[in-house]
Amino acid sequence: MDFEAESEQAKSRGLIFRLFGLVAAISNGFAAYIALPFMAIVIAVDVFSRYLLNAPITGAVEITQMLLLTFFVLGASYVTFFEHHIRMDLFANSFNRPVGLVVEFISMLCGLLLFGALAYQSSKDISLAIMLRESTEELHIPKLPFHVLMMVAFMVVALQVVLLMIRKIIYPEPPAADIESTDKLGAE
């Protein structure tokens, strides 16, 4: 499914879904077009300077770690909203529809618990980072903005999982057999 079709799908589902779709698109854009390329440039320059000039970049590992964390956290919102996450479809499709929905809701609850716990732990890390004035070892980059980013991003993903659960209840997908039969009708 392309981005325009995903956007149209989100538009048809109300203001809250559109808002979370916008947040997902912006966070994905920042992750894909700023964090990831900058991380690749830092790694490439560090490898070049380390092996050819014998002068590694001070703090390159710290910068890469922070950018990788940013990339992961911001990408999670997009992946969750548009349901591009990895699933075990082979396993899930082996169930009949009611059992498959139960399995899907159990997996969503697990995701909700995971992202909720990560948001909660990140909120605790914020107070600790303030109290200790926590920073990286080499470049002394303050870690507080990253803890705040993680807390907000994980809260957004947890809310997106709740919205996804609501969407699955309000707009249930037809069984796969129905989708295949409508595809065959459209092809004729």
Short mmCIF file of C-alpha atoms in Angstrom, two decimals:
data_model
loop_
_atom_site.label_atom_id
_atom_site.label_comp_id
_atom_site.label_asym_id
_atom_site.label_seq_id
_atom_site.Cartn_x
_atom_site.Cartn_y
_atom_site.Cartn_z
CA MET A 1 0.00 0.00 0.00
CA ASP A 2 1.45 3.40 -0.94
CA PHE A 3 1.52 6.53 1.21
CA GLU A 4 -1.35 8.26 -0.65
CA ALA A 5 -3.64 5.28 -0.15
CA GLU A 6 -2.63 5.16 3.51
CA SER A 7 -3.42 8.86 3.86
CA GLU A 8 -6.84 8.39 2.24
CA GLN A 9 -7.51 5.48 4.59
CA ALA A 10 -6.62 7.66 7.58
CA LYS A 11 -8.78 10.58 6.33
CA SER A 12 -11.85 8.40 6.22
CA ARG A 13 -11.52 7.49 9.89
CA GLY A 14 -11.98 10.82 11.68
CA LEU A 15 -10.00 13.65 13.20
CA ILE A 16 -8.15 11.65 15.86
CA PHE A 17 -6.98 9.09 13.31
CA ARG A 18 -5.87 11.89 10.98
CA LEU A 19 -3.97 13.59 13.80
CA PHE A 20 -2.13 10.40 14.70
CA GLY A 21 -1.50 9.78 11.00
CA LEU A 22 0.06 13.23 10.72
CA VAL A 23 2.23 12.60 13.79
CA ALA A 24 3.28 9.25 12.32
CA ALA A 25 4.14 10.81 8.95
CA ILE A 26 6.14 13.68 10.49
CA SER A 27 8.06 11.42 12.87
CA ASN A 28 8.77 8.96 10.07
CA GLY A 29 9.94 11.78 7.82
CA PHE A 30 12.33 13.05 10.46
CA ALA A 31 13.60 9.54 11.17
CA ALA A 32 14.00 8.54 7.52
CA TYR A 33 15.22 11.82 6.01
CA ILE A 34 17.23 13.39 8.82
CA ALA A 35 18.29 10.91 11.52
CA LEU A 36 19.16 7.95 9.28
CA PRO A 37 21.17 9.89 6.64
CA PHE A 38 23.00 11.86 9.32
CA MET A 39 23.82 8.61 11.12
CA ALA A 40 25.11 7.08 7.87
CA ILE A 41 27.28 10.14 7.22
CA VAL A 42 28.74 10.03 10.74
CA ILE A 43 29.55 6.33 10.38
CA ALA A 44 31.07 6.76 6.90
CA VAL A 45 33.23 9.72 7.95
CA ASP A 46 34.30 7.91 11.12
CA VAL A 47 35.28 4.77 9.21
CA PHE A 48 37.14 6.86 6.61
CA SER A 49 39.02 8.89 9.21
CA ARG A 50 39.69 5.88 11.45
CA TYR A 51 41.15 3.57 8.81
CA LEU A 52 42.63 5.93 6.25
CA LEU A 53 43.72 8.86 8.39
CA ASN A 54 44.19 6.95 11.64
CA ALA A 55 42.18 9.68 13.42
CA PRO A 56 38.73 8.49 14.54
CA ILE A 57 36.02 11.04 15.26
CA THR A 58 35.67 11.66 18.97
CA GLY A 59 32.17 10.74 20.09
CA ALA A 60 31.11 9.13 16.81
CA VAL A 61 29.83 6.08 18.67
CA GLU A 62 27.78 8.27 21.03
CA ILE A 63 26.30 10.24 18.14
CA THR A 64 25.48 7.02 16.28
CA GLN A 65 23.84 5.50 19.38
CA MET A 66 21.66 8.56 19.93
CA LEU A 67 20.67 8.75 16.25
CA LEU A 68 19.87 5.03 16.11
CA LEU A 69 17.67 5.39 19.18
CA THR A 70 15.95 8.41 17.61
CA PHE A 71 15.44 6.51 14.35
CA PHE A 72 13.89 3.53 16.12
CA VAL A 73 11.65 5.53 18.44
CA LEU A 74 10.32 7.84 15.72
CA GLY A 75 9.87 5.04 13.21
CA ALA A 76 7.77 3.02 15.67
CA SER A 77 4.92 5.53 15.41
CA TYR A 78 4.67 5.20 11.63
CA VAL A 79 4.97 1.43 11.65
CA THR A 80 2.27 1.09 14.29
CA PHE A 81 -0.19 3.54 12.75
CA PHE A 82 -0.08 2.07 9.25
CA GLU A 83 0.32 -1.51 10.52
CA HIS A 84 3.60 -2.15 8.69
CA HIS A 85 5.06 -4.06 11.61
CA ILE A 86 6.22 -7.61 11.22
CA ARG A 87 3.54 -10.14 11.98
CA MET A 88 3.35 -13.85 11.92
CA ASP A 89 0.63 -13.94 9.24
CA LEU A 90 1.27 -17.60 8.55
CA PHE A 91 0.51 -18.34 12.19
CA ALA A 92 -2.36 -15.86 12.47
CA ASN A 93 -4.05 -16.94 9.22
CA SER A 94 -4.23 -20.53 10.41
CA PHE A 95 -7.03 -19.55 12.81
CA ASN A 96 -10.66 -18.98 11.92
CA ARG A 97 -11.83 -15.36 12.07
CA PRO A 98 -13.06 -15.17 15.71
CA VAL A 99 -9.98 -16.92 17.10
CA GLY A 100 -7.72 -14.84 14.86
CA LEU A 101 -9.27 -11.64 16.21
CA VAL A 102 -8.69 -12.82 19.78
CA VAL A 103 -5.06 -13.63 18.99
CA GLU A 104 -4.66 -10.22 17.33
CA PHE A 105 -6.15 -8.42 20.35
CA ILE A 106 -3.88 -10.36 22.71
CA SER A 107 -0.87 -9.28 20.65
CA MET A 108 -2.13 -5.68 20.68
CA LEU A 109 -2.52 -5.84 24.46
CA CYS A 110 1.06 -7.10 24.72
CA GLY A 111 2.21 -4.19 22.56
CA LEU A 112 0.20 -1.77 24.67
CA LEU A 113 1.79 -3.13 27.85
CA LEU A 114 5.26 -2.97 26.32
CA PHE A 115 5.01 0.58 25.01
CA GLY A 116 3.19 1.72 28.15
CA ALA A 117 5.97 0.27 30.31
CA LEU A 118 8.62 1.90 28.12
CA ALA A 119 6.85 5.27 28.38
CA TYR A 120 6.57 4.89 32.16
CA GLN A 121 10.25 3.96 32.52
CA SER A 122 11.24 6.86 30.28
CA SER A 123 9.26 9.24 32.51
CA LYS A 124 11.18 7.94 35.51
CA ASP A 125 14.45 8.35 33.59
CA ILE A 126 13.59 12.02 32.96
CA SER A 127 13.59 12.86 36.67
CA LEU A 128 16.79 10.89 37.14
CA ALA A 129 18.45 12.66 34.20
CA ILE A 130 17.48 16.03 35.66
CA MET A 131 18.69 15.13 39.13
CA LEU A 132 22.03 13.70 37.93
CA ARG A 133 22.47 16.09 35.00
CA GLU A 134 23.08 12.99 32.94
CA SER A 135 25.12 13.36 29.75
CA THR A 136 27.16 11.22 27.39
CA GLU A 137 30.73 10.42 28.41
CA GLU A 138 32.81 11.85 25.57
CA LEU A 139 30.82 14.75 24.11
CA HIS A 140 28.77 15.53 27.23
CA ILE A 141 25.54 15.66 25.22
CA PRO A 142 22.64 15.99 27.69
CA LYS A 143 20.51 12.85 27.72
CA LEU A 144 17.38 14.63 28.93
CA PRO A 145 16.04 15.46 25.43
CA PHE A 146 16.37 11.82 24.41
CA HIS A 147 14.51 10.63 27.51
CA VAL A 148 11.73 13.14 26.77
CA LEU A 149 11.64 12.04 23.13
CA MET A 150 11.39 8.40 24.17
CA MET A 151 8.62 9.08 26.68
CA VAL A 152 6.54 11.08 24.21
CA ALA A 153 7.13 8.66 21.33
CA PHE A 154 6.27 5.59 23.41
CA MET A 155 3.15 7.31 24.74
CA VAL A 156 2.10 8.11 21.18
CA VAL A 157 2.70 4.52 20.08
CA ALA A 158 0.73 3.20 23.08
CA LEU A 159 -2.16 5.51 22.16
CA GLN A 160 -1.88 4.38 18.56
CA VAL A 161 -2.23 0.77 19.69
CA VAL A 162 -5.40 1.76 21.58
CA LEU A 163 -6.70 3.51 18.44
CA LEU A 164 -5.80 0.47 16.38
CA MET A 165 -7.81 -1.71 18.75
CA ILE A 166 -10.77 0.67 18.50
CA ARG A 167 -10.43 0.75 14.73
CA LYS A 168 -10.44 -3.05 14.59
CA ILE A 169 -13.68 -3.07 16.60
CA ILE A 170 -15.44 -0.28 14.68
CA TYR A 171 -14.15 -1.16 11.20
CA PRO A 172 -13.67 -4.93 11.19
CA GLU A 173 -11.86 -6.24 8.16
CA PRO A 174 -13.74 -8.77 6.06
CA PRO A 175 -12.45 -12.34 6.15
CA ALA A 176 -9.72 -13.15 3.63
CA ALA A 177 -12.15 -15.25 1.57
CA ASP A 178 -14.38 -12.18 1.08
CA ILE A 179 -11.41 -10.08 0.00
CA GLU A 180 -10.36 -12.72 -2.53
CA SER A 181 -13.89 -12.98 -3.95
CA THR A 182 -14.14 -9.19 -4.41
CA ASP A 183 -10.68 -9.17 -6.02
CA LYS A 184 -11.86 -11.80 -8.49
CA LEU A 185 -14.99 -9.78 -9.26
CA GLY A 186 -12.93 -6.68 -9.91
CA ALA A 187 -10.61 -8.59 -12.24
CA GLU A 188 -13.49 -9.80 -14.46
#
